[in-house]
Short mmCIF file of C-alpha atoms and ligand atoms in Angstrom, two decimals:
data_model
loop_
_atom_site.label_atom_id
_atom_site.label_comp_id
_atom_site.label_asym_id
_atom_site.label_seq_id
_atom_site.Cartn_x
_atom_site.Cartn_y
_atom_site.Cartn_z
CA MET A 558 22.55 67.37 -3.81
CA HIS A 559 22.12 68.94 -7.26
CA ALA A 560 20.36 66.03 -8.92
CA TRP A 561 17.61 63.53 -8.09
CA LEU A 562 17.51 59.82 -8.77
CA VAL A 563 13.92 59.28 -9.97
CA GLU A 564 12.84 55.83 -11.19
CA GLY A 565 16.45 54.93 -12.06
CA LYS A 566 17.13 58.19 -13.95
CA ILE A 567 19.38 61.01 -12.83
CA ILE A 568 17.36 64.23 -13.08
CA PRO A 569 19.24 67.49 -12.50
CA LYS A 570 17.52 69.77 -10.03
CA LYS A 571 16.02 72.82 -11.69
CA ARG A 572 17.19 76.20 -10.44
CA ILE A 573 14.32 78.24 -9.06
CA SER A 574 13.65 81.95 -8.73
CA ILE A 575 10.86 83.42 -6.67
CA ILE A 576 9.46 86.89 -7.22
CA GLY A 577 8.00 88.30 -4.04
CA THR A 578 9.30 87.61 -0.56
CA GLY A 579 6.06 87.76 1.40
CA PHE A 580 4.71 84.91 3.42
CA VAL A 581 4.05 82.58 0.44
CA GLY A 582 7.22 83.49 -1.48
CA LEU A 583 9.60 83.04 1.40
CA CYS A 584 8.04 79.80 2.69
CA THR A 585 8.11 78.35 -0.84
CA ALA A 586 11.72 79.47 -1.32
CA VAL A 587 12.85 78.00 1.98
CA GLY A 588 10.95 74.77 1.22
CA PHE A 589 12.81 74.21 -2.05
CA ALA A 590 16.16 75.36 -0.66
CA SER A 591 15.81 73.00 2.33
CA LYS A 592 15.82 70.09 -0.12
CA GLY A 593 18.96 71.26 -1.90
CA TYR A 594 17.53 73.32 -4.76
CA ASP A 595 19.35 76.49 -5.75
CA VAL A 596 16.85 79.25 -5.08
CA ILE A 597 17.05 82.96 -5.82
CA THR A 598 14.41 85.15 -4.21
CA SER A 599 13.82 88.60 -5.56
CA THR A 600 12.31 91.63 -3.87
CA ASN A 601 12.17 95.33 -4.77
CA ASP A 602 12.57 96.23 -1.12
CA PRO A 603 16.26 96.66 -0.18
CA GLU A 604 15.53 96.53 3.56
CA LYS A 605 13.77 93.18 3.21
CA ALA A 606 16.59 91.88 1.01
CA ALA A 607 19.20 92.89 3.61
CA LEU A 608 17.36 90.92 6.29
CA ILE A 609 16.87 87.81 4.14
CA LYS A 610 20.54 87.82 3.12
CA ARG A 611 21.36 87.58 6.84
CA GLY A 612 18.90 84.72 7.26
CA ILE A 613 16.34 86.86 9.11
CA PRO A 614 12.68 86.62 7.98
CA PRO A 615 11.03 90.07 7.67
CA PHE A 616 7.90 88.70 9.45
CA TYR A 617 7.10 85.98 11.98
CA GLU A 618 6.23 82.47 10.87
CA SER A 619 6.77 79.39 13.00
CA LYS A 620 9.95 77.43 12.06
CA LEU A 621 10.82 79.87 9.26
CA LYS A 622 13.72 81.54 11.05
CA GLU A 623 15.64 78.33 11.76
CA LEU A 624 15.17 77.05 8.23
CA LEU A 625 15.99 80.36 6.55
CA GLN A 626 19.17 80.69 8.57
CA ARG A 627 20.22 77.18 7.56
CA VAL A 628 19.55 77.49 3.82
CA VAL A 629 21.16 80.94 3.57
CA GLY A 630 24.16 79.67 5.55
CA ASP A 631 24.47 76.60 3.31
CA GLY A 632 24.31 78.79 0.19
CA TYR A 633 21.08 77.33 -1.23
CA LEU A 634 19.09 80.55 -0.96
CA ARG A 635 20.12 83.97 -2.21
CA CYS A 636 18.18 87.21 -2.32
CA LEU A 637 18.47 89.84 -5.07
CA THR A 638 16.84 93.23 -5.47
CA GLU A 639 16.28 92.98 -9.19
CA ARG A 640 14.51 90.47 -11.39
CA GLU A 641 16.73 90.01 -14.41
CA GLU A 642 19.59 88.14 -12.80
CA ALA A 643 17.13 85.96 -10.89
CA ILE A 644 15.40 84.92 -14.10
CA LEU A 645 18.49 84.56 -16.29
CA ASN A 646 20.14 82.28 -13.74
CA THR A 647 17.19 79.92 -13.18
CA GLU A 648 14.85 77.69 -15.19
CA ILE A 649 11.60 78.14 -13.28
CA THR A 650 10.20 81.33 -11.76
CA PHE A 651 7.42 81.38 -9.18
CA VAL A 652 5.43 84.62 -8.97
CA THR A 653 4.20 85.16 -5.41
CA VAL A 654 3.55 88.90 -5.31
CA GLY A 655 0.61 90.22 -3.28
CA THR A 656 -2.87 90.74 -4.70
CA PRO A 657 -4.50 93.04 -2.12
CA SER A 658 -8.11 94.25 -2.05
CA GLN A 659 -9.24 97.49 -3.68
CA PRO A 660 -11.73 99.64 -1.75
CA ASN A 661 -14.64 97.97 -3.66
CA GLY A 662 -13.42 94.46 -2.73
CA SER A 663 -12.09 93.52 -6.17
CA ILE A 664 -8.43 92.52 -6.38
CA ASP A 665 -5.62 94.91 -7.11
CA LEU A 666 -3.42 93.37 -9.82
CA GLN A 667 -0.76 96.09 -9.97
CA PHE A 668 2.01 93.89 -8.58
CA ILE A 669 1.20 91.04 -10.97
CA GLU A 670 1.23 93.51 -13.85
CA LYS A 671 4.52 95.04 -12.78
CA SER A 672 6.19 91.66 -12.36
CA ALA A 673 4.94 90.57 -15.81
CA TYR A 674 6.69 93.57 -17.39
CA GLU A 675 9.90 92.85 -15.47
CA ILE A 676 9.83 89.16 -16.40
CA ALA A 677 9.15 90.01 -20.06
CA GLU A 678 12.26 92.18 -20.15
CA ALA A 679 14.39 89.38 -18.77
CA LEU A 680 12.83 86.84 -21.15
CA GLN A 681 14.02 88.91 -24.11
CA LYS A 682 17.57 88.00 -23.10
CA LYS A 683 16.89 84.40 -22.24
CA ILE A 684 17.94 81.70 -24.71
CA ALA A 685 16.70 78.57 -22.95
CA TYR A 686 13.06 77.64 -22.23
CA HIS A 687 11.69 79.21 -19.03
CA LEU A 688 8.64 78.26 -16.98
CA LEU A 689 6.62 80.92 -15.15
CA VAL A 690 4.44 79.71 -12.29
CA VAL A 691 1.76 82.03 -10.92
CA LYS A 692 1.29 81.23 -7.23
CA SER A 693 -0.30 84.55 -6.30
CA THR A 694 -4.06 84.37 -5.82
CA VAL A 695 -5.61 85.88 -8.95
CA ILE A 696 -9.17 85.91 -10.28
CA PRO A 697 -9.95 83.59 -13.21
CA ASN A 698 -8.48 84.68 -16.54
CA THR A 699 -5.84 87.00 -15.03
CA THR A 700 -2.99 84.69 -16.02
CA GLU A 701 -4.25 84.14 -19.54
CA LYS A 702 -5.55 87.61 -20.33
CA MET A 703 -3.12 89.85 -18.45
CA PHE A 704 0.00 87.94 -17.48
CA ARG A 705 0.53 85.93 -20.69
CA HIS A 706 -0.50 88.87 -22.84
CA ILE A 707 2.12 91.19 -21.26
CA LEU A 708 4.82 88.50 -21.42
CA GLU A 709 4.24 87.82 -25.12
CA GLU A 710 3.82 91.48 -26.11
CA HIS A 711 6.92 92.69 -24.29
CA SER A 712 9.31 89.77 -24.68
CA GLY A 713 8.54 89.08 -28.33
CA LYS A 714 8.40 85.38 -27.41
CA ARG A 715 5.53 82.91 -27.58
CA CYS A 716 3.99 81.09 -24.65
CA GLY A 717 4.07 77.37 -25.39
CA GLN A 718 7.31 77.77 -27.36
CA GLU A 719 10.12 79.76 -25.73
CA PHE A 720 8.41 79.88 -22.36
CA GLY A 721 5.57 78.21 -20.50
CA ILE A 722 3.04 79.23 -17.86
CA CYS A 723 1.29 77.37 -15.05
CA VAL A 724 -1.09 78.55 -12.36
CA ASN A 725 -0.22 76.77 -9.13
CA PRO A 726 -2.26 78.09 -6.18
CA GLU A 727 -1.02 77.54 -2.64
CA PHE A 728 -3.09 76.68 0.41
CA LEU A 729 -0.61 77.61 3.16
CA ARG A 730 -1.97 78.45 6.58
CA GLU A 731 -0.18 81.02 8.70
CA GLY A 732 1.43 79.33 11.66
CA SER A 733 1.92 76.04 9.82
CA ALA A 734 3.11 77.31 6.44
CA ILE A 735 6.39 75.38 6.49
CA HIS A 736 4.59 72.15 7.33
CA ASP A 737 1.97 72.88 4.63
CA THR A 738 4.74 73.56 2.07
CA LEU A 739 6.41 70.24 2.79
CA HIS A 740 3.18 68.21 3.20
CA PRO A 741 0.40 69.68 1.04
CA ASP A 742 -2.98 67.88 0.69
CA ARG A 743 -2.76 68.20 -3.10
CA ILE A 744 -1.02 70.10 -5.88
CA ILE A 745 -3.10 72.01 -8.42
CA ILE A 746 -1.44 72.66 -11.78
CA GLY A 747 -3.30 74.92 -14.22
CA GLU A 748 -1.22 74.54 -17.37
CA TYR A 749 -1.13 76.69 -20.47
CA ASP A 750 0.12 73.68 -22.47
CA LYS A 751 1.36 70.14 -21.83
CA ARG A 752 5.04 71.06 -21.70
CA SER A 753 4.39 73.68 -19.00
CA GLY A 754 2.42 71.18 -16.91
CA ASP A 755 4.97 68.39 -17.42
CA THR A 756 7.83 70.68 -16.36
CA LEU A 757 6.09 71.69 -13.13
CA GLU A 758 4.87 68.17 -12.37
CA SER A 759 8.40 66.83 -12.79
CA LEU A 760 9.72 69.51 -10.41
CA TYR A 761 7.22 68.41 -7.76
CA ARG A 762 7.86 64.70 -8.40
CA GLY A 763 11.53 65.31 -7.62
CA PHE A 764 10.77 67.54 -4.66
CA TYR A 765 8.26 65.27 -2.89
CA GLY A 766 9.67 61.90 -4.02
CA PRO A 767 7.69 59.04 -2.45
CA ASP A 768 5.53 61.54 -0.49
CA LEU A 769 4.12 63.08 -3.65
CA PRO A 770 0.54 64.24 -2.98
CA THR A 771 -2.27 63.93 -5.54
CA ILE A 772 -1.65 66.20 -8.51
CA LEU A 773 -4.64 67.69 -10.30
CA ARG A 774 -3.88 69.07 -13.74
CA THR A 775 -6.27 71.46 -15.39
CA ASN A 776 -6.36 74.73 -17.32
CA PRO A 777 -5.21 78.05 -15.79
CA GLN A 778 -8.66 79.58 -15.24
CA THR A 779 -9.98 76.50 -13.42
CA ALA A 780 -6.88 76.45 -11.20
CA GLU A 781 -7.39 80.15 -10.42
CA LEU A 782 -11.00 79.49 -9.43
CA ILE A 783 -10.06 76.46 -7.27
CA LYS A 784 -8.14 78.76 -4.93
CA TYR A 785 -11.11 81.11 -4.46
CA ALA A 786 -13.63 78.29 -4.19
CA ASN A 787 -11.44 76.66 -1.54
CA ASN A 788 -11.17 79.73 0.65
CA ALA A 789 -14.84 80.66 0.15
CA PHE A 790 -15.83 77.14 1.18
CA LEU A 791 -13.75 77.38 4.37
CA ALA A 792 -15.29 80.78 5.10
CA MET A 793 -18.72 79.28 4.47
CA LYS A 794 -18.11 76.58 7.08
CA VAL A 795 -17.18 79.26 9.62
CA SER A 796 -20.17 81.48 8.80
CA PHE A 797 -22.42 78.43 8.83
CA ILE A 798 -21.38 77.29 12.29
CA ASN A 799 -21.57 80.87 13.56
CA SER A 800 -25.16 81.07 12.29
CA ILE A 801 -25.95 77.85 14.13
CA ALA A 802 -24.20 79.31 17.21
CA ASN A 803 -26.49 82.34 17.11
CA LEU A 804 -29.45 80.02 16.91
CA CYS A 805 -28.16 77.88 19.81
CA GLU A 806 -28.13 80.99 21.99
CA ARG A 807 -31.89 81.19 21.54
CA ILE A 808 -32.47 77.55 22.57
CA PRO A 809 -32.01 77.03 26.34
CA GLY A 810 -29.52 74.24 26.93
CA ALA A 811 -28.26 74.02 23.33
CA ASP A 812 -24.51 74.07 22.71
CA VAL A 813 -22.90 74.77 19.32
CA ALA A 814 -19.71 72.90 20.28
CA THR A 815 -21.71 69.67 20.57
CA VAL A 816 -23.70 70.45 17.42
CA ALA A 817 -20.38 70.87 15.56
CA LYS A 818 -19.13 67.56 16.95
CA GLY A 819 -22.38 65.87 15.95
CA ILE A 820 -22.42 67.07 12.36
CA GLY A 821 -18.64 66.70 12.03
CA LEU A 822 -19.00 62.96 12.58
CA ASP A 823 -20.87 62.74 9.28
CA GLU A 824 -18.09 61.93 6.81
CA ARG A 825 -19.77 64.14 4.23
CA VAL A 826 -19.46 67.15 6.54
CA GLY A 827 -16.13 66.49 8.31
CA PRO A 828 -15.01 67.88 11.68
CA LEU A 829 -12.67 70.69 10.58
CA PHE A 830 -13.42 74.41 10.35
CA LEU A 831 -16.54 74.17 12.47
CA ARG A 832 -15.32 76.10 15.51
CA ALA A 833 -17.81 78.83 16.28
CA GLY A 834 -16.38 82.18 17.32
CA LEU A 835 -16.37 85.88 16.56
CA GLY A 836 -15.83 85.39 12.81
CA TYR A 837 -12.99 84.68 10.44
CA GLY A 838 -10.13 87.14 9.86
CA GLY A 839 -6.61 87.14 8.46
CA SER A 840 -4.98 88.14 5.23
CA CYS A 841 -6.75 85.60 2.99
CA LEU A 842 -10.30 84.54 3.79
CA PRO A 843 -11.86 88.04 4.05
CA LYS A 844 -9.97 89.33 0.98
CA ASP A 845 -10.69 86.28 -1.17
CA VAL A 846 -14.40 86.14 -0.31
CA LYS A 847 -14.71 89.84 -1.21
CA ALA A 848 -12.81 89.35 -4.47
CA LEU A 849 -14.99 86.37 -5.42
CA ILE A 850 -18.11 88.44 -4.81
CA ALA A 851 -16.80 91.29 -6.97
CA PHE A 852 -15.69 88.87 -9.68
CA SER A 853 -19.08 87.10 -9.68
CA ARG A 854 -20.93 90.40 -10.13
CA ASP A 855 -18.55 91.47 -12.90
CA SER A 856 -19.25 88.15 -14.61
CA GLY A 857 -23.01 88.73 -14.44
CA TYR A 858 -23.70 86.23 -11.67
CA GLU A 859 -25.41 87.35 -8.46
CA PRO A 860 -23.42 85.61 -5.67
CA THR A 861 -26.25 85.22 -3.15
CA LEU A 862 -24.60 82.51 -1.06
CA ILE A 863 -21.13 84.07 -1.05
CA ASP A 864 -22.63 87.44 -0.12
CA ALA A 865 -24.32 85.79 2.85
CA ILE A 866 -20.99 84.26 4.01
CA GLU A 867 -19.54 87.74 4.20
CA GLU A 868 -22.57 89.37 5.79
CA VAL A 869 -22.77 86.74 8.55
CA ASN A 870 -19.07 87.33 9.23
CA ARG A 871 -19.39 91.12 9.19
CA VAL A 872 -21.91 91.15 12.02
CA GLN A 873 -20.66 88.18 14.06
CA VAL A 874 -17.93 90.21 15.73
CA TYR A 875 -20.49 92.53 17.35
CA ARG A 876 -21.61 89.61 19.54
CA ALA A 877 -18.57 90.28 21.74
CA VAL A 878 -19.78 93.68 22.86
CA GLU A 879 -23.44 92.60 23.01
CA PHE A 880 -22.42 89.83 25.43
CA THR A 881 -20.33 92.25 27.46
CA GLU A 882 -23.24 94.69 27.79
CA LYS A 883 -25.48 91.83 28.87
CA LEU A 884 -23.07 91.06 31.68
CA VAL A 885 -22.11 94.54 32.89
CA GLY A 886 -24.64 96.96 31.37
CA ASP A 887 -23.48 100.36 30.12
CA LEU A 888 -19.76 100.22 29.24
CA LYS A 889 -18.91 103.87 29.94
CA GLU A 890 -15.74 104.13 32.04
CA LYS A 891 -15.80 100.37 32.69
CA GLN A 892 -12.46 98.55 32.69
CA ILE A 893 -12.65 95.70 30.12
CA ALA A 894 -9.92 93.14 29.34
CA VAL A 895 -9.39 91.78 25.82
CA LEU A 896 -7.42 88.52 25.68
CA GLY A 897 -6.02 87.82 22.21
CA LEU A 898 -5.32 90.23 19.35
CA ALA A 899 -3.79 88.13 16.56
CA PHE A 900 -6.35 86.92 13.98
CA LYS A 901 -5.69 83.38 15.19
CA PRO A 902 -3.22 81.70 17.58
CA GLY A 903 0.35 80.98 16.48
CA THR A 904 0.92 84.24 14.64
CA ASP A 905 1.46 87.95 15.33
CA ASP A 906 -0.64 88.89 12.29
CA MET A 907 -3.46 91.32 12.99
CA ARG A 908 -4.67 91.81 9.43
CA GLU A 909 -8.50 91.78 9.46
CA ALA A 910 -8.33 90.51 13.04
CA THR A 911 -11.67 90.47 14.86
CA SER A 912 -9.87 91.96 17.87
CA THR A 913 -9.54 95.32 16.10
CA LYS A 914 -13.29 95.58 15.68
CA VAL A 915 -13.98 94.39 19.22
CA VAL A 916 -11.58 96.97 20.70
CA ASN A 917 -12.91 99.80 18.54
CA ASP A 918 -16.46 98.85 19.43
CA LEU A 919 -15.61 98.90 23.15
CA LEU A 920 -13.84 102.26 22.85
CA ASN A 921 -16.81 103.74 20.97
CA LYS A 922 -18.99 102.75 23.89
CA GLY A 923 -16.69 104.58 26.31
CA ALA A 924 -15.00 101.54 27.90
CA LYS A 925 -11.44 101.58 29.20
CA VAL A 926 -9.71 98.75 27.41
CA VAL A 927 -6.68 96.74 28.44
CA VAL A 928 -5.32 94.22 25.93
CA TYR A 929 -2.90 91.31 25.91
CA ASP A 930 -1.59 88.90 23.30
CA PRO A 931 1.43 86.57 23.59
CA MET A 932 2.79 87.70 20.19
CA ALA A 933 0.89 90.60 18.65
CA ILE A 934 1.44 93.41 21.16
CA ASP A 935 3.89 95.30 18.93
CA LYS A 936 1.47 95.13 16.00
CA ALA A 937 -1.36 96.21 18.30
CA LYS A 938 0.60 99.29 19.40
CA GLU A 939 0.77 100.42 15.77
CA ILE A 940 -3.02 100.11 15.51
CA PHE A 941 -4.35 101.31 18.89
CA ASP A 942 -1.48 103.54 20.02
CA ASP A 943 -2.39 105.04 23.43
CA ARG A 944 -6.13 104.45 23.08
CA VAL A 945 -5.79 101.21 25.11
CA SER A 946 -3.50 99.93 27.88
CA TYR A 947 -1.14 97.05 27.21
CA ALA A 948 -0.70 94.22 29.71
CA SER A 949 2.35 91.98 30.00
CA SER A 950 0.48 88.75 30.77
CA ALA A 951 -3.03 87.34 30.77
CA LEU A 952 -3.36 87.74 34.53
CA ASP A 953 -2.02 91.28 34.37
CA CYS A 954 -4.63 92.00 31.69
CA ILE A 955 -7.67 90.82 33.65
CA ARG A 956 -6.54 92.40 36.95
CA ASN A 957 -9.23 94.73 38.38
CA THR A 958 -11.37 94.56 35.26
CA VAL A 959 -15.13 94.03 35.34
CA CYS A 960 -15.31 91.88 32.21
CA CYS A 961 -12.89 89.85 30.13
CA ILE A 962 -13.46 88.97 26.46
CA VAL A 963 -11.53 86.06 24.94
CA VAL A 964 -10.99 86.92 21.28
CA THR A 965 -8.15 84.57 20.24
CA GLU A 966 -7.85 81.01 21.55
CA TRP A 967 -4.19 80.96 22.63
CA ASP A 968 -3.25 77.98 24.87
CA GLU A 969 -2.11 80.44 27.52
CA PHE A 970 -5.75 81.57 27.88
CA ARG A 971 -7.12 78.03 27.70
CA ASN A 972 -4.98 77.20 30.72
CA LEU A 973 -6.54 79.89 32.92
CA SER A 974 -8.83 78.47 35.60
CA ALA A 975 -12.08 79.91 36.92
CA GLU A 976 -10.16 80.72 40.14
CA ASP A 977 -7.69 82.86 38.16
CA PHE A 978 -10.57 85.04 37.00
CA VAL A 979 -12.18 85.17 40.45
CA GLU A 980 -8.88 86.08 42.16
CA HIS A 981 -7.73 88.75 39.73
CA MET A 982 -10.83 90.46 38.40
CA LYS A 983 -12.87 93.09 40.17
CA GLU A 984 -15.98 91.19 39.04
CA PRO A 985 -15.56 87.77 37.40
CA ASN A 986 -17.52 88.29 34.15
CA VAL A 987 -16.16 86.38 31.17
CA VAL A 988 -17.17 86.43 27.50
CA ASP A 989 -15.82 83.30 25.85
CA GLY A 990 -15.68 84.33 22.20
CA ARG A 991 -13.83 81.16 21.17
CA ARG A 992 -15.39 78.48 23.33
CA ILE A 993 -12.26 77.57 25.26
CA TYR A 994 -13.77 77.23 28.75
CA ASP A 995 -15.89 74.46 30.22
CA PRO A 996 -19.18 76.24 31.03
CA GLU A 997 -20.11 73.81 33.77
CA LYS A 998 -16.84 74.27 35.68
CA PHE A 999 -16.69 78.02 35.15
CA ARG A 1000 -20.26 78.78 36.06
CA ARG A 1001 -19.73 77.59 39.62
CA SER A 1002 -17.81 80.80 40.34
CA VAL A 1003 -17.74 82.97 37.18
CA ARG A 1004 -20.52 84.71 35.24
CA LEU A 1005 -19.78 83.27 31.82
CA VAL A 1006 -21.43 83.88 28.48
CA ALA A 1007 -20.12 82.06 25.43
CA VAL A 1008 -20.69 82.05 21.70
CA GLY A 1009 -23.26 79.38 20.82
CA LEU A 1010 -24.25 78.52 24.37
CA GLY A 1011 -28.00 78.61 24.85
CA ASP A 1012 -28.64 80.00 28.30
CA TYR A 1013 -27.29 83.43 28.96
C1 UDX B 2002 -6.37 80.44 5.19
C2 UDX B 2002 -6.56 79.07 4.53
O1 UDX B 2002 -6.78 78.09 5.55
C3 UDX B 2002 -5.34 78.70 3.70
O2 UDX B 2002 -5.57 77.47 3.02
C4 UDX B 2002 -5.08 79.82 2.68
O3 UDX B 2002 -3.93 79.54 1.92
C5 UDX B 2002 -4.93 81.16 3.40
O4 UDX B 2002 -6.09 81.40 4.21
P1 UDX B 2002 -5.07 81.38 7.32
O5 UDX B 2002 -5.49 82.75 6.90
O6 UDX B 2002 -3.68 81.16 7.79
O7 UDX B 2002 -5.31 80.32 6.14
O8 UDX B 2002 -6.04 80.99 8.53
P2 UDX B 2002 -7.03 79.82 8.90
O9 UDX B 2002 -6.39 78.88 9.83
O10 UDX B 2002 -7.65 79.23 7.70
O11 UDX B 2002 -8.13 80.65 9.72
C6 UDX B 2002 -8.82 81.75 9.11
C7 UDX B 2002 -9.77 82.40 10.06
O12 UDX B 2002 -10.88 81.54 10.30
C8 UDX B 2002 -9.17 82.70 11.44
O13 UDX B 2002 -9.60 83.98 11.85
C9 UDX B 2002 -9.75 81.63 12.34
O14 UDX B 2002 -9.87 82.06 13.68
C10 UDX B 2002 -11.11 81.43 11.69
N1 UDX B 2002 -11.66 80.08 11.96
C11 UDX B 2002 -11.06 78.98 11.44
C12 UDX B 2002 -12.81 79.96 12.74
O15 UDX B 2002 -13.37 80.96 13.23
N2 UDX B 2002 -13.31 78.71 12.96
C13 UDX B 2002 -12.75 77.58 12.45
O16 UDX B 2002 -13.27 76.49 12.69
C14 UDX B 2002 -11.57 77.73 11.67
#
């Protein structure tokens, strides 16, 4: 398993180290290790390292646990708490540390900076060529101006000679990150020089074999921008369809779900990412749109369109409470159910989840809130503490309430019938924030308002 046969040639598998054991780092590590590469992950956090060494992921991601257990058990994946050994014992290092938002929206590069210093120290001792691959999402020029600069200054070595650098953004979605790692739409390689790009391309050629996706090779700053442009474009689709949804609500009989279907059939538009709802959330889209706005302004470009994407998203979430007030009037002391807390189905992640804003908005209006989510209840307890009640099932959540708001489109909620709401609620008022119910069927017995439905 330690070499590939590619076009008749035996190519030894490169040994890989990965700095950062967050969502991207660990999924990438497990992906390579699952195909027989020797992988060393490295984290500064001893508690995280202890879990990974036992094959336990420090966070939830579908299919990650099984795969991590297997590759740790088979000896393909190790976890260390310092960088040097990881770098000295491998040929390629992926940098996957976090790049969170600063209060003004611009990105915080402290972890990239710190890892560059640590890598530089290890490079001083390295004799063989080493390739550094920046997978973290960083604004254009970070790799060239900050990362390469620190590496050269502090290792005494030259990029393009003793070591190489590529920017290689990832496009993993939470909930399907393992699938996305093994079957990406494309691979973007932003290379400092040809040798760097060739080294990374050859790694991926071996890894994907006959399933190799399209590879786009470019310079580092273009690769960095591709990641932001990609996420901003996705966010734009969501804000666009939410704008059309708001318009539909003012046109009796109009339905955004059918509008989305209609425009999605145009090949130039495409059907994906046109589900209207209460806005986009999660750890990437909101952060990346904000960072792109800040970067544009810093670069002297007024980002009118990107600003609008964010503004539409900022206010969209308030529709949930507006709808609720339309159905039940003043919310003071009223018992309201919130179905769904995770920022999307298939995860327990509540970072930038619309549910947090919906719940806070309801509480500010004096409502008594009961919440339920199939996976995110523990996370929710850290956020809301005893300010809300926690239900143990969807039916338990809606019991005796006067209104129910669907915030996340879990299948469990999709499967509820109109009769379930009629039987369990004190008054069957439903706000469908994710368009999961058939209005015609529901309206026979339930008072239903829904995002993008033109007749409430
Ligand atoms: C996203 C990108 O898809 C991924 O390529 C990138 O690497 C990280 O960011 P993720 O955050 O996992 O992935 O979530 P995604 O599935 O893209 O959804 C983001 C948000 O948009 C969610 O809150 C989701 O509910 C919302 N969304 C998505 C909509 O409201 N409507 C849609 O049609 C699609």
